[in-house]
Coordinates of C-alpha atoms in Angstrom, one line a residue:
Chain A
M1 CA 18.5 -26.4 -23.6
T2 CA 19.5 -28.6 -20.7
P3 CA 17.6 -29.2 -17.5
T4 CA 20.3 -27.3 -15.7
D5 CA 19.2 -24.1 -17.4
R6 CA 15.9 -24.3 -15.8
I7 CA 15.6 -22.1 -12.7
I8 CA 13.1 -21.5 -10.0
Q9 CA 12.5 -17.7 -10.1
R10 CA 11.9 -17.5 -6.4
D11 CA 15.3 -19.1 -5.5
L12 CA 17.2 -17.0 -8.0
M13 CA 15.5 -13.7 -6.8
I14 CA 16.3 -14.5 -3.2
E15 CA 20.0 -15.3 -4.0
A16 CA 20.3 -12.1 -6.0
L17 CA 18.7 -10.1 -3.1
A18 CA 20.9 -11.7 -0.5
G19 CA 23.9 -10.5 -2.6
R20 CA 22.5 -7.0 -2.6
M21 CA 21.7 -7.1 1.2
A22 CA 25.4 -7.9 1.8
E23 CA 26.3 -4.7 0.1
D24 CA 23.4 -2.4 1.1
S25 CA 22.4 -2.2 4.8
S26 CA 19.3 -0.3 3.9
L27 CA 17.6 -3.4 2.5
F28 CA 14.9 -5.0 4.7
F29 CA 13.3 -8.4 3.9
L30 CA 9.8 -9.0 5.2
S31 CA 8.1 -12.4 4.8
A32 CA 4.4 -13.0 5.4
D33 CA 5.3 -16.3 6.9
F34 CA 6.4 -17.7 3.5
G35 CA 9.6 -19.5 2.9
A36 CA 11.9 -21.1 0.4
P37 CA 15.2 -23.1 0.9
A38 CA 17.2 -20.1 -0.4
L39 CA 15.4 -17.9 2.2
D40 CA 16.8 -20.0 5.1
N41 CA 20.3 -18.9 4.1
L42 CA 19.2 -15.2 3.7
R43 CA 17.5 -15.0 7.1
N44 CA 20.5 -16.7 8.8
R45 CA 22.8 -14.2 7.2
F46 CA 20.8 -11.1 8.0
P47 CA 18.8 -11.7 11.2
D48 CA 18.5 -8.0 11.9
R49 CA 17.0 -7.2 8.5
F50 CA 14.8 -10.2 7.9
L51 CA 11.5 -10.3 9.7
N52 CA 8.7 -12.8 9.5
L53 CA 5.5 -10.7 9.9
G54 CA 3.4 -13.9 10.3
V55 CA 0.2 -14.7 8.5
A56 CA -0.7 -11.0 8.6
E57 CA -0.5 -9.5 5.1
Q58 CA -2.2 -6.3 6.0
N59 CA 0.3 -5.4 8.7
T60 CA 3.2 -6.6 6.4
I61 CA 2.3 -3.9 3.9
G62 CA 1.8 -1.3 6.6
V63 CA 5.2 -2.1 8.2
A64 CA 6.8 -2.1 4.7
A65 CA 5.4 1.5 4.1
G66 CA 6.7 2.6 7.5
L67 CA 10.2 1.3 6.8
A68 CA 10.1 2.9 3.4
L69 CA 9.2 6.2 4.9
E70 CA 12.4 5.9 7.1
G71 CA 14.5 5.4 3.9
F72 CA 14.7 1.7 3.8
K73 CA 14.4 -0.4 0.7
V74 CA 11.9 -3.1 1.5
I75 CA 11.2 -6.5 0.1
V76 CA 7.8 -8.1 0.9
Y77 CA 7.6 -11.8 0.2
G78 CA 4.5 -13.9 0.1
I79 CA 2.2 -16.2 -1.8
A80 CA 0.8 -14.5 -4.8
T81 CA -2.9 -14.7 -4.1
F82 CA -2.6 -13.7 -0.5
I83 CA 0.1 -10.9 -0.7
S84 CA -1.7 -9.2 -3.6
M85 CA -5.4 -9.5 -2.7
R86 CA -5.6 -9.8 1.1
P87 CA -3.9 -6.4 1.7
F88 CA -5.1 -4.7 -1.5
E89 CA -6.3 -1.6 0.3
Q90 CA -3.1 -1.3 2.3
I91 CA -1.3 -1.5 -1.1
R92 CA -3.5 1.3 -2.4
T93 CA -3.5 3.5 0.6
S94 CA 0.0 3.1 2.1
L95 CA 2.0 2.4 -1.0
S96 CA 0.3 3.7 -4.2
L97 CA -1.3 6.8 -2.7
L98 CA 1.6 7.6 -0.3
A99 CA 4.0 7.3 -3.3
A100 CA 2.4 10.3 -4.9
N101 CA 4.7 12.5 -2.9
R102 CA 6.9 10.2 -0.7
A103 CA 9.8 7.9 -1.8
I104 CA 8.3 4.4 -1.1
N105 CA 10.6 1.7 -2.3
V106 CA 8.6 -1.3 -1.5
N107 CA 9.0 -4.4 -3.7
I108 CA 6.2 -7.0 -3.3
I109 CA 7.5 -10.4 -4.4
S110 CA 4.4 -12.4 -5.3
V111 CA 5.2 -16.1 -5.7
G112 CA 3.1 -18.5 -7.6
A113 CA 1.7 -16.4 -10.6
G114 CA -1.2 -17.7 -12.5
M115 CA -1.7 -21.4 -12.0
S116 CA 1.7 -22.2 -10.6
Y117 CA 0.0 -23.8 -7.7
D118 CA -2.0 -25.9 -10.0
V119 CA -3.2 -28.8 -7.8
S120 CA -3.9 -26.6 -4.8
G121 CA -7.0 -25.3 -6.4
P122 CA -8.6 -21.9 -7.0
T123 CA -7.7 -20.2 -3.6
H124 CA -4.1 -20.6 -4.7
H125 CA -4.6 -19.8 -8.5
C126 CA -3.5 -16.2 -8.8
V127 CA -5.4 -15.1 -11.9
E128 CA -6.8 -11.8 -10.8
D129 CA -3.7 -9.9 -9.7
L130 CA -2.6 -8.3 -13.0
P131 CA -5.8 -6.3 -13.6
L132 CA -5.8 -5.3 -9.9
M133 CA -2.2 -4.1 -9.8
R134 CA -2.5 -2.5 -13.3
V135 CA -5.3 -0.3 -11.8
L136 CA -3.0 1.3 -9.1
P137 CA -1.1 4.4 -10.0
N138 CA 2.5 5.0 -8.9
L139 CA 3.3 1.3 -8.9
E140 CA 5.3 -0.7 -11.4
I141 CA 4.6 -4.4 -12.3
F142 CA 7.6 -6.6 -13.1
S143 CA 6.6 -9.9 -14.6
P144 CA 9.7 -11.8 -15.6
S145 CA 9.7 -14.8 -18.0
D146 CA 13.3 -15.8 -17.0
G147 CA 16.2 -15.5 -14.6
G148 CA 18.2 -13.0 -16.7
L149 CA 15.4 -10.5 -16.2
I150 CA 15.4 -11.1 -12.5
R151 CA 19.1 -10.4 -12.3
M152 CA 18.7 -7.2 -14.3
F153 CA 15.8 -6.1 -12.0
V154 CA 17.8 -6.6 -8.8
A155 CA 20.9 -4.9 -10.3
G156 CA 19.0 -1.9 -11.4
M157 CA 15.2 -1.2 -10.9
L158 CA 15.2 -2.4 -7.3
E159 CA 16.7 1.0 -6.5
E160 CA 13.9 3.0 -7.9
P161 CA 12.0 4.8 -5.1
Y162 CA 8.4 3.6 -5.8
P163 CA 6.4 0.6 -5.2
K164 CA 6.8 -2.4 -7.3
Y165 CA 4.7 -5.6 -7.7
I166 CA 6.9 -8.5 -8.8
R167 CA 5.1 -11.5 -10.2
L168 CA 7.1 -14.7 -10.0
E169 CA 6.4 -18.0 -11.6
G170 CA 6.4 -21.0 -9.3
K171 CA 7.6 -23.8 -11.6
A172 CA 11.1 -24.1 -13.0
V173 CA 11.4 -22.2 -16.3
E174 CA 14.1 -22.0 -19.1
P175 CA 15.8 -18.8 -20.2
V176 CA 14.1 -16.6 -22.7
H177 CA 16.4 -13.6 -23.1
N178 CA 20.0 -13.4 -24.1
H179 CA 22.3 -10.4 -24.0
L180 CA 19.6 -8.0 -22.7
S181 CA 21.0 -4.5 -22.1
E182 CA 19.7 -2.1 -19.4
P183 CA 18.1 0.2 -22.1
D184 CA 16.4 -2.9 -23.5
F185 CA 15.3 -3.8 -20.0
R186 CA 13.8 -0.4 -19.4
R187 CA 11.7 -0.7 -22.6
G188 CA 9.8 -3.3 -20.7
F189 CA 9.3 -5.8 -23.5
R190 CA 11.3 -7.6 -26.2
E191 CA 10.5 -9.3 -29.4
V192 CA 12.1 -12.6 -28.5
R193 CA 11.3 -14.2 -31.8
K194 CA 10.9 -12.1 -35.0
G195 CA 8.2 -13.2 -37.3
G196 CA 6.0 -12.3 -40.3
E197 CA 2.2 -12.4 -40.3
V198 CA 1.4 -13.3 -36.7
C199 CA 2.8 -12.3 -33.3
L200 CA 2.0 -13.8 -29.9
V201 CA 2.2 -11.4 -27.0
A202 CA 2.6 -12.8 -23.4
T203 CA 4.2 -12.3 -20.0
G204 CA 5.9 -14.6 -17.5
F205 CA 5.2 -18.3 -17.8
M206 CA 2.8 -17.8 -20.7
T207 CA 5.7 -16.4 -22.8
H208 CA 7.1 -20.0 -22.7
R209 CA 3.7 -21.3 -23.9
A210 CA 3.8 -18.6 -26.7
L211 CA 7.2 -19.9 -27.8
E212 CA 5.9 -23.5 -27.9
V213 CA 2.9 -22.3 -30.0
A214 CA 5.3 -20.4 -32.3
E215 CA 7.5 -23.5 -32.8
T216 CA 4.4 -25.6 -33.7
L217 CA 3.3 -23.0 -36.2
A218 CA 6.8 -22.6 -37.6
A219 CA 7.0 -26.4 -38.1
Q220 CA 3.9 -26.0 -40.3
G221 CA 5.5 -23.4 -42.4
A222 CA 4.3 -20.2 -40.7
N223 CA 6.6 -17.4 -39.5
P224 CA 5.2 -16.3 -36.1
G225 CA 6.8 -13.8 -33.8
V226 CA 6.7 -13.7 -30.1
V227 CA 6.9 -10.6 -27.8
D228 CA 7.6 -11.0 -24.1
L229 CA 6.2 -8.3 -21.8
F230 CA 7.9 -7.8 -18.5
L231 CA 7.4 -4.2 -17.2
L232 CA 3.6 -4.0 -17.5
K233 CA 3.1 -0.4 -16.5
G234 CA 6.3 1.4 -17.5
L235 CA 6.8 -0.4 -20.8
D236 CA 7.6 1.8 -23.9
R237 CA 4.1 1.7 -25.6
T238 CA 5.3 3.6 -28.6
A239 CA 8.1 1.1 -29.3
L240 CA 5.8 -1.8 -28.7
A241 CA 3.1 -0.4 -31.1
K242 CA 5.9 0.1 -33.7
V243 CA 6.9 -3.6 -33.4
L244 CA 3.3 -4.9 -33.4
A245 CA 2.4 -2.6 -36.4
G246 CA 4.6 -4.9 -38.6
Y247 CA 2.2 -7.9 -38.1
E248 CA -1.2 -8.6 -39.6
T249 CA -2.4 -10.5 -36.5
V250 CA -1.5 -10.1 -32.9
V251 CA -2.4 -12.7 -30.4
S252 CA -2.5 -12.0 -26.7
L253 CA -2.0 -15.1 -24.5
E254 CA -2.6 -15.0 -20.8
E255 CA -3.2 -17.2 -17.7
G256 CA -5.7 -14.7 -16.5
Y257 CA -9.3 -13.8 -17.2
L258 CA -10.2 -12.4 -20.6
G259 CA -11.8 -9.1 -21.0
V260 CA -11.2 -7.6 -17.5
G261 CA -8.1 -5.5 -18.0
G262 CA -5.3 -8.0 -18.3
I263 CA -2.7 -8.5 -21.1
D264 CA -5.5 -8.4 -23.7
A265 CA -6.5 -4.9 -22.7
L266 CA -2.9 -3.8 -22.5
V267 CA -2.2 -5.1 -26.1
C268 CA -5.5 -3.7 -27.4
Q269 CA -4.7 -0.2 -25.9
V270 CA -1.3 -0.3 -27.5
I271 CA -2.4 -1.3 -31.1
N272 CA -5.7 0.6 -31.2
P273 CA -4.2 4.1 -32.0
L274 CA -2.3 2.7 -35.0
A275 CA -3.6 3.8 -38.4
N276 CA -4.1 0.2 -39.5
P277 CA -4.1 -1.8 -36.4
P278 CA -3.4 -5.5 -36.7
R279 CA -6.3 -7.9 -36.0
L280 CA -6.2 -8.9 -32.3
L281 CA -7.1 -12.3 -31.1
S282 CA -7.1 -13.0 -27.3
Y283 CA -6.6 -16.2 -25.4
G284 CA -7.2 -16.4 -21.7
L285 CA -9.3 -17.9 -19.0
P286 CA -13.1 -18.0 -19.1
H287 CA -14.6 -16.0 -16.2
G288 CA -14.9 -18.6 -13.6
Y289 CA -13.0 -21.0 -11.1
N290 CA -11.8 -24.4 -11.9
F291 CA -12.2 -26.7 -8.9
E292 CA -10.9 -29.9 -10.5
R293 CA -7.8 -31.4 -9.1
A294 CA -5.7 -30.9 -12.1
S295 CA -2.1 -30.3 -13.4
R296 CA -1.4 -27.0 -15.0
E297 CA -1.5 -28.8 -18.5
E298 CA -4.9 -30.1 -17.7
L299 CA -6.1 -26.7 -16.4
H300 CA -4.8 -25.1 -19.5
L301 CA -6.4 -27.7 -21.7
A302 CA -9.7 -27.1 -20.0
A303 CA -9.5 -23.4 -20.7
G304 CA -8.3 -23.8 -24.2
I305 CA -5.0 -22.0 -23.6
D306 CA -2.7 -25.1 -23.9
A307 CA -0.1 -24.8 -26.7
P308 CA -1.6 -27.4 -29.1
T309 CA -5.1 -25.9 -28.9
V310 CA -3.8 -22.4 -29.5
A311 CA -1.5 -23.5 -32.3
R312 CA -4.3 -25.5 -34.0
Q313 CA -6.8 -22.7 -33.8
L314 CA -4.3 -20.1 -35.0
A315 CA -3.3 -22.2 -38.0
H316 CA -7.0 -22.4 -39.0
S317 CA -7.4 -18.7 -38.4
L318 CA -4.4 -17.8 -40.4
L319 CA -5.5 -20.0 -43.3
A320 CA -8.9 -18.5 -43.2
C321 CA -7.4 -15.1 -43.3
Q322 CA -5.2 -15.9 -46.2
A323 CA -8.2 -17.5 -48.1
S324 CA -10.3 -14.4 -47.7
A325 CA -7.5 -12.0 -48.7
P326 CA -8.4 -9.9 -51.8
V327 CA -6.6 -11.1 -54.9
P328 CA -4.2 -8.3 -56.0
Chain B
M1 CA -0.3 25.1 36.4
E2 CA 0.8 28.0 34.3
T3 CA 1.7 25.8 31.4
H4 CA -1.6 24.1 31.4
Q5 CA -3.4 27.4 31.6
S6 CA -1.7 28.4 28.3
L7 CA -2.5 25.0 26.8
R8 CA -6.2 25.5 27.8
S9 CA -6.3 28.9 26.1
K10 CA -4.7 27.3 23.0
A11 CA -7.3 24.5 23.0
D12 CA -10.1 27.1 23.3
W13 CA -8.7 29.0 20.3
I14 CA -8.4 25.9 18.3
R15 CA -12.0 24.8 18.9
R16 CA -13.2 28.1 17.7
Q17 CA -11.0 27.9 14.6
T18 CA -12.2 24.4 13.9
L19 CA -15.7 25.5 14.1
A20 CA -14.9 28.3 11.7
L21 CA -13.3 25.8 9.3
H22 CA -16.4 23.6 9.5
K23 CA -18.5 26.6 8.5
A24 CA -16.4 26.8 5.4
A25 CA -17.0 23.1 4.6
P26 CA -19.8 21.3 6.2
E27 CA -18.4 18.0 4.8
T28 CA -15.7 18.1 7.4
R29 CA -15.9 15.7 10.4
L30 CA -16.5 18.2 13.1
A31 CA -17.4 16.0 16.1
S32 CA -14.5 13.7 15.6
S33 CA -12.2 16.7 15.2
L34 CA -13.4 18.3 18.5
S35 CA -12.7 15.2 20.7
C36 CA -9.0 15.2 20.1
V37 CA -8.2 18.9 20.5
E38 CA -6.4 18.6 23.8
I39 CA -4.5 15.6 22.7
L40 CA -3.2 17.4 19.6
V41 CA -2.5 20.6 21.6
A42 CA -0.5 18.5 24.2
L43 CA 1.5 16.8 21.5
H44 CA 2.2 19.7 19.3
Y45 CA 2.8 22.5 21.9
H46 CA 4.5 20.5 24.6
L47 CA 5.6 16.9 23.9
L48 CA 6.8 16.2 20.5
R49 CA 10.0 17.4 18.7
I50 CA 8.8 18.6 15.3
D51 CA 10.4 21.6 13.7
P52 CA 7.8 23.5 11.6
A53 CA 10.6 24.8 9.4
D54 CA 11.8 21.3 8.6
P55 CA 8.7 19.0 9.1
L56 CA 10.4 16.0 7.5
S57 CA 13.6 16.3 9.3
D58 CA 15.2 13.0 10.4
K59 CA 15.3 14.6 13.9
R60 CA 11.6 14.8 14.2
D61 CA 9.3 12.7 16.3
R62 CA 6.8 11.1 13.9
L63 CA 3.2 11.8 14.5
I64 CA 1.1 9.5 12.4
V65 CA -2.6 10.6 12.4
S66 CA -4.6 7.4 11.7
K67 CA -7.9 9.1 12.3
G68 CA -7.0 11.7 9.7
H69 CA -10.5 12.9 8.6
G70 CA -11.2 13.6 12.4
T71 CA -8.3 16.0 12.8
I72 CA -9.5 19.2 11.1
S73 CA -8.5 20.6 14.4
L74 CA -4.9 20.0 13.5
Y75 CA -5.1 22.7 10.8
P76 CA -5.2 25.7 13.1
I77 CA -2.3 24.2 15.0
L78 CA -0.2 23.8 11.9
A79 CA -1.0 27.4 10.9
D80 CA -0.2 28.7 14.4
R81 CA 3.1 26.8 14.6
G82 CA 4.2 27.8 11.2
F83 CA 4.0 24.5 9.3
I84 CA 1.6 26.2 6.8
P85 CA 1.0 29.9 6.2
A86 CA -1.7 31.4 8.5
W87 CA -3.6 32.6 5.5
E88 CA -4.4 29.0 4.5
L89 CA -7.0 29.1 7.3
E90 CA -8.8 31.8 5.5
R91 CA -9.1 30.0 2.2
P92 CA -9.7 26.4 3.2
F93 CA -11.4 23.7 1.1
L94 CA -11.4 25.8 -2.2
S95 CA -10.1 24.5 -5.5
G96 CA -6.4 24.6 -5.2
S97 CA -6.4 25.1 -1.4
L98 CA -3.8 23.3 0.6
L99 CA -6.3 22.4 3.3
K100 CA -8.8 19.7 2.2
V101 CA -11.8 18.1 3.8
I102 CA -9.6 15.0 4.5
P103 CA -5.9 15.8 5.2
D104 CA -3.2 14.4 2.9
T105 CA 0.5 14.2 2.8
F106 CA 0.8 17.4 0.7
I107 CA 0.0 19.3 4.0
P108 CA 3.2 19.6 6.1
G109 CA 2.7 18.0 9.4
Y110 CA 0.9 14.9 8.1
E111 CA 3.1 11.8 7.7
T112 CA 0.8 9.3 6.0
T113 CA -2.3 8.9 3.9
N114 CA -5.5 9.4 5.8
G115 CA -9.2 8.9 5.2
S116 CA -9.3 5.1 5.5
L117 CA -9.2 3.6 9.0
G118 CA -6.9 1.0 10.5
H119 CA -3.8 1.9 8.4
G120 CA -1.8 4.3 10.7
L121 CA -0.7 1.8 13.3
G122 CA 0.9 -0.6 10.9
V123 CA 2.8 2.2 9.2
G124 CA 3.8 3.5 12.7
V125 CA 5.1 0.0 13.5
G126 CA 7.3 0.1 10.4
V127 CA 8.4 3.6 11.3
A128 CA 9.4 2.5 14.8
L129 CA 11.3 -0.5 13.4
G130 CA 13.1 1.9 11.0
L131 CA 14.0 4.3 13.7
R132 CA 15.3 1.5 15.9
A133 CA 17.3 0.1 13.0
K134 CA 18.9 3.5 12.4
G135 CA 19.8 3.9 16.1
S136 CA 17.5 7.0 16.4
D137 CA 16.1 8.1 19.6
R138 CA 13.0 9.7 17.9
L139 CA 9.5 8.4 18.6
S140 CA 6.7 6.9 16.4
V141 CA 3.5 8.2 17.8
V142 CA 0.2 7.1 16.3
L143 CA -3.1 8.8 17.0
C144 CA -6.2 6.7 16.4
G145 CA -9.9 6.5 17.1
D146 CA -11.8 3.8 19.0
G147 CA -13.8 2.7 16.0
E148 CA -10.6 1.7 14.3
F149 CA -10.2 -1.2 16.6
N150 CA -12.9 -3.0 14.6
E151 CA -10.3 -3.3 11.8
G152 CA -8.2 -6.6 12.0
S153 CA -5.2 -4.7 10.7
M154 CA -5.1 -2.9 14.1
W155 CA -4.7 -6.2 16.0
E156 CA -2.1 -7.5 13.6
A157 CA -0.1 -4.4 14.4
I158 CA -0.8 -4.5 18.1
M159 CA 0.4 -8.1 18.3
F160 CA 3.4 -7.5 16.3
A161 CA 4.5 -4.4 18.2
G162 CA 4.1 -6.1 21.6
H163 CA 6.0 -9.2 20.4
H164 CA 9.0 -7.1 19.2
H165 CA 9.0 -4.8 22.3
L166 CA 8.8 -1.7 20.2
D167 CA 9.4 0.8 23.0
N168 CA 9.7 3.8 20.7
L169 CA 6.1 3.3 19.6
T170 CA 3.2 5.1 21.4
L171 CA -0.5 4.7 20.5
I172 CA -2.8 7.4 21.7
V173 CA -6.4 6.4 21.5
D174 CA -9.0 9.1 21.2
L175 CA -11.7 7.1 23.0
N176 CA -14.8 9.2 22.1
K177 CA -17.0 6.1 22.3
L178 CA -18.7 6.7 19.0
S179 CA -18.3 5.3 15.6
M180 CA -20.3 6.6 12.6
L181 CA -23.6 4.9 13.3
D182 CA -23.6 4.1 17.0
Y183 CA -21.8 3.8 20.2
C184 CA -18.7 1.6 19.7
D185 CA -19.7 -0.7 22.5
N186 CA -23.1 -1.3 20.8
I187 CA -21.4 -2.4 17.6
I188 CA -18.5 -4.5 18.9
K189 CA -17.7 -4.1 22.6
L190 CA -14.2 -2.8 22.9
S191 CA -13.8 -2.6 26.7
P192 CA -11.7 -3.5 28.6
L193 CA -9.3 -2.1 26.0
S194 CA -6.6 -1.5 28.6
D195 CA -6.6 -5.2 29.5
K196 CA -6.5 -6.3 25.9
L197 CA -3.5 -4.2 25.0
S198 CA -1.8 -5.2 28.2
V199 CA -2.0 -8.9 27.5
F200 CA -0.5 -8.2 24.0
G201 CA 2.6 -6.8 25.7
W202 CA 1.7 -3.0 25.8
K203 CA 2.2 -0.7 28.8
V204 CA -1.1 1.2 29.1
W205 CA -2.3 4.3 30.8
E206 CA -5.9 5.5 31.0
V207 CA -7.1 9.1 31.1
R208 CA -10.6 9.6 32.4
D209 CA -11.1 13.1 31.1
G210 CA -9.0 13.8 28.0
H211 CA -10.1 17.5 27.9
D212 CA -8.4 18.1 31.3
F213 CA -4.7 18.8 30.8
D214 CA -4.0 18.1 34.4
Q215 CA -5.0 14.5 33.8
L216 CA -3.8 14.2 30.2
M217 CA -0.3 15.6 30.5
P218 CA 1.4 13.3 33.1
P219 CA 0.7 10.0 31.4
L220 CA 1.5 11.3 27.9
A221 CA 4.8 12.6 29.2
E222 CA 5.6 9.4 31.0
A223 CA 4.8 7.2 28.0
L224 CA 6.7 9.4 25.6
A225 CA 9.7 9.6 27.9
G226 CA 10.5 6.0 26.8
G227 CA 12.5 3.3 28.6
H228 CA 9.6 1.1 29.2
G229 CA 10.9 -1.9 27.2
Q230 CA 7.6 -2.3 25.5
P231 CA 5.2 -0.2 23.3
T232 CA 3.0 2.2 25.2
A233 CA -0.6 3.2 24.8
I234 CA -2.6 6.0 26.4
I235 CA -6.4 5.4 26.3
V236 CA -7.8 8.9 26.5
S237 CA -11.5 9.1 27.3
T238 CA -13.0 12.1 25.4
V239 CA -16.3 13.5 24.4
K240 CA -17.2 13.4 20.7
G241 CA -18.3 16.9 19.6
K242 CA -16.8 18.5 22.7
G243 CA -17.7 22.1 23.0
V244 CA -20.9 21.8 20.9
P245 CA -23.7 20.8 23.3
R246 CA -26.0 19.5 20.5
L247 CA -23.2 17.2 19.1
E248 CA -22.2 16.0 22.6
R249 CA -25.6 14.6 23.1
D250 CA -26.1 13.0 19.7
S251 CA -25.0 9.4 18.9
L252 CA -25.0 10.3 15.2
C253 CA -22.8 13.4 15.7
H254 CA -20.1 11.9 13.5
I255 CA -22.1 12.7 10.4
R256 CA -23.7 15.9 11.7
S257 CA -22.9 19.2 10.1
L258 CA -23.7 22.5 11.7
A259 CA -25.5 25.2 9.7
A260 CA -23.6 28.5 9.3
D261 CA -25.8 30.5 11.6
E262 CA -25.4 27.8 14.3
V263 CA -21.7 28.1 14.1
D264 CA -21.9 31.9 14.4
R265 CA -24.1 31.5 17.5
L266 CA -21.5 29.2 19.0
L267 CA -18.7 31.6 18.3
G268 CA -20.8 34.4 19.7
G269 CA -20.8 38.0 18.7
D270 CA -17.1 38.2 19.6
N271 CA -15.8 35.9 16.9
H272 CA -12.7 37.7 16.0
D273 CA -10.8 34.5 16.6
A274 CA -12.7 32.8 13.9
D275 CA -12.1 35.5 11.3

């Protein structure tokens, strides 16, 4: 992997969208006064279909709903914490509820998932949005771990006539998926590393953490798998259950609160109906805010979700599990 | 004026029908539904281009009812004009009925989700932008209450619409002066609303008696005729609970329900219209 393989998800998404806007005059781009270098190019190219709604997230969602009712495909672009939580009731009332019997193609691009904005502190740490968005019917959540998934989304799912919440990582990340087909994409998850006894399940940035953990464990002789989740509502649960059923231990790893409806709950709901469900271990944030001025590594270390800590604990746990296994 | 006489008759009939609907479901917001009867009659029978046979046609004017729960009075209009079968008025608010206590988008004639305040204008702004982008000459018309102006989302939309000169957008304010618990001006003083909208770039008309078609029709027609180069607003002063003296005098009329026998007395012995 070379540094040039690392991409900023926001920039890649905007470039892909600009390409679509050139072909499709029904695409509108609304920003809640949030920018990016790539966005400067887009707004110069499409001055009639780019609008800065200002620091007004509630109106941004309302206007997006109105444009969607008129048949436009709408992109809403903002900082993750603000575009997800400030207008939450607008998202519920004018997107989720309205989509029950109207075509509402509104795509909320939420930039700065999890602790992307590490040093900015807890107002900018977006660690609540996944449970909030999972709660809403008629709305898909797209949480990509890499640029390939973003390209696939823009080429396909962007056309779907329902609201979507798109959760983008703020830091540069490396590729995770190779040769993903459209049917693979629609399954909403992928076993990016096949393993034996233990499988880590994560989404977005944390999939990269899970891969680090897996490499550490593999270096110690274990054979861990990794599943990347990217369509958090529409994913093929039956197929995911089938994959996870092949493991003794499943580990959910998230940059969000434990026990309040995040990835841990999703994985639990998927494996629970199995006849012999794997053991589930969950790693996530304690239910509080971290006010320290800290890097993401430091924040993860404080929460116990950094790769070395997770790898060390899993190694112990797996050994304990083997030690207590009944002798045949 | 002959036209206004027929509109007045229509309004009387709709008030009686609204009372009959309220009798079937005391949970309906009667007082709030009675203040906007004349506004709805003017829009539906005279001013807006909406074809009941094709209520989502691209050629329609869009009427976005932001004070949705306060428009039970729109149900008889929708039945009378043929948006919904007339027999729906005889079986409202039952399991499986089309007509619910709070209107929804499954009822032809309603454009957006109702029941939560401060949402309609933002959506109406988006609709107006969309119509403009499509080169359509149709209108985005939003009906709201005055209590809704407490919501910050209203002012976000008002500032945006003025800035962008959305001259295909009209806001009609049913200024019935009452929120749920008190007079609006006792909660957060709204007046002078006309001045406030004007400084944000809107062209504003005021109607002193929104139950008088002679006063109501000219500014509505002028605003909706367009060509003003800016969004338009008509602030229509109305009486909450209009037509029911007990409600007209009650600052808590928003949450009052009338007993069945009280509705019967109001409709009089001759209540064939409410059947």
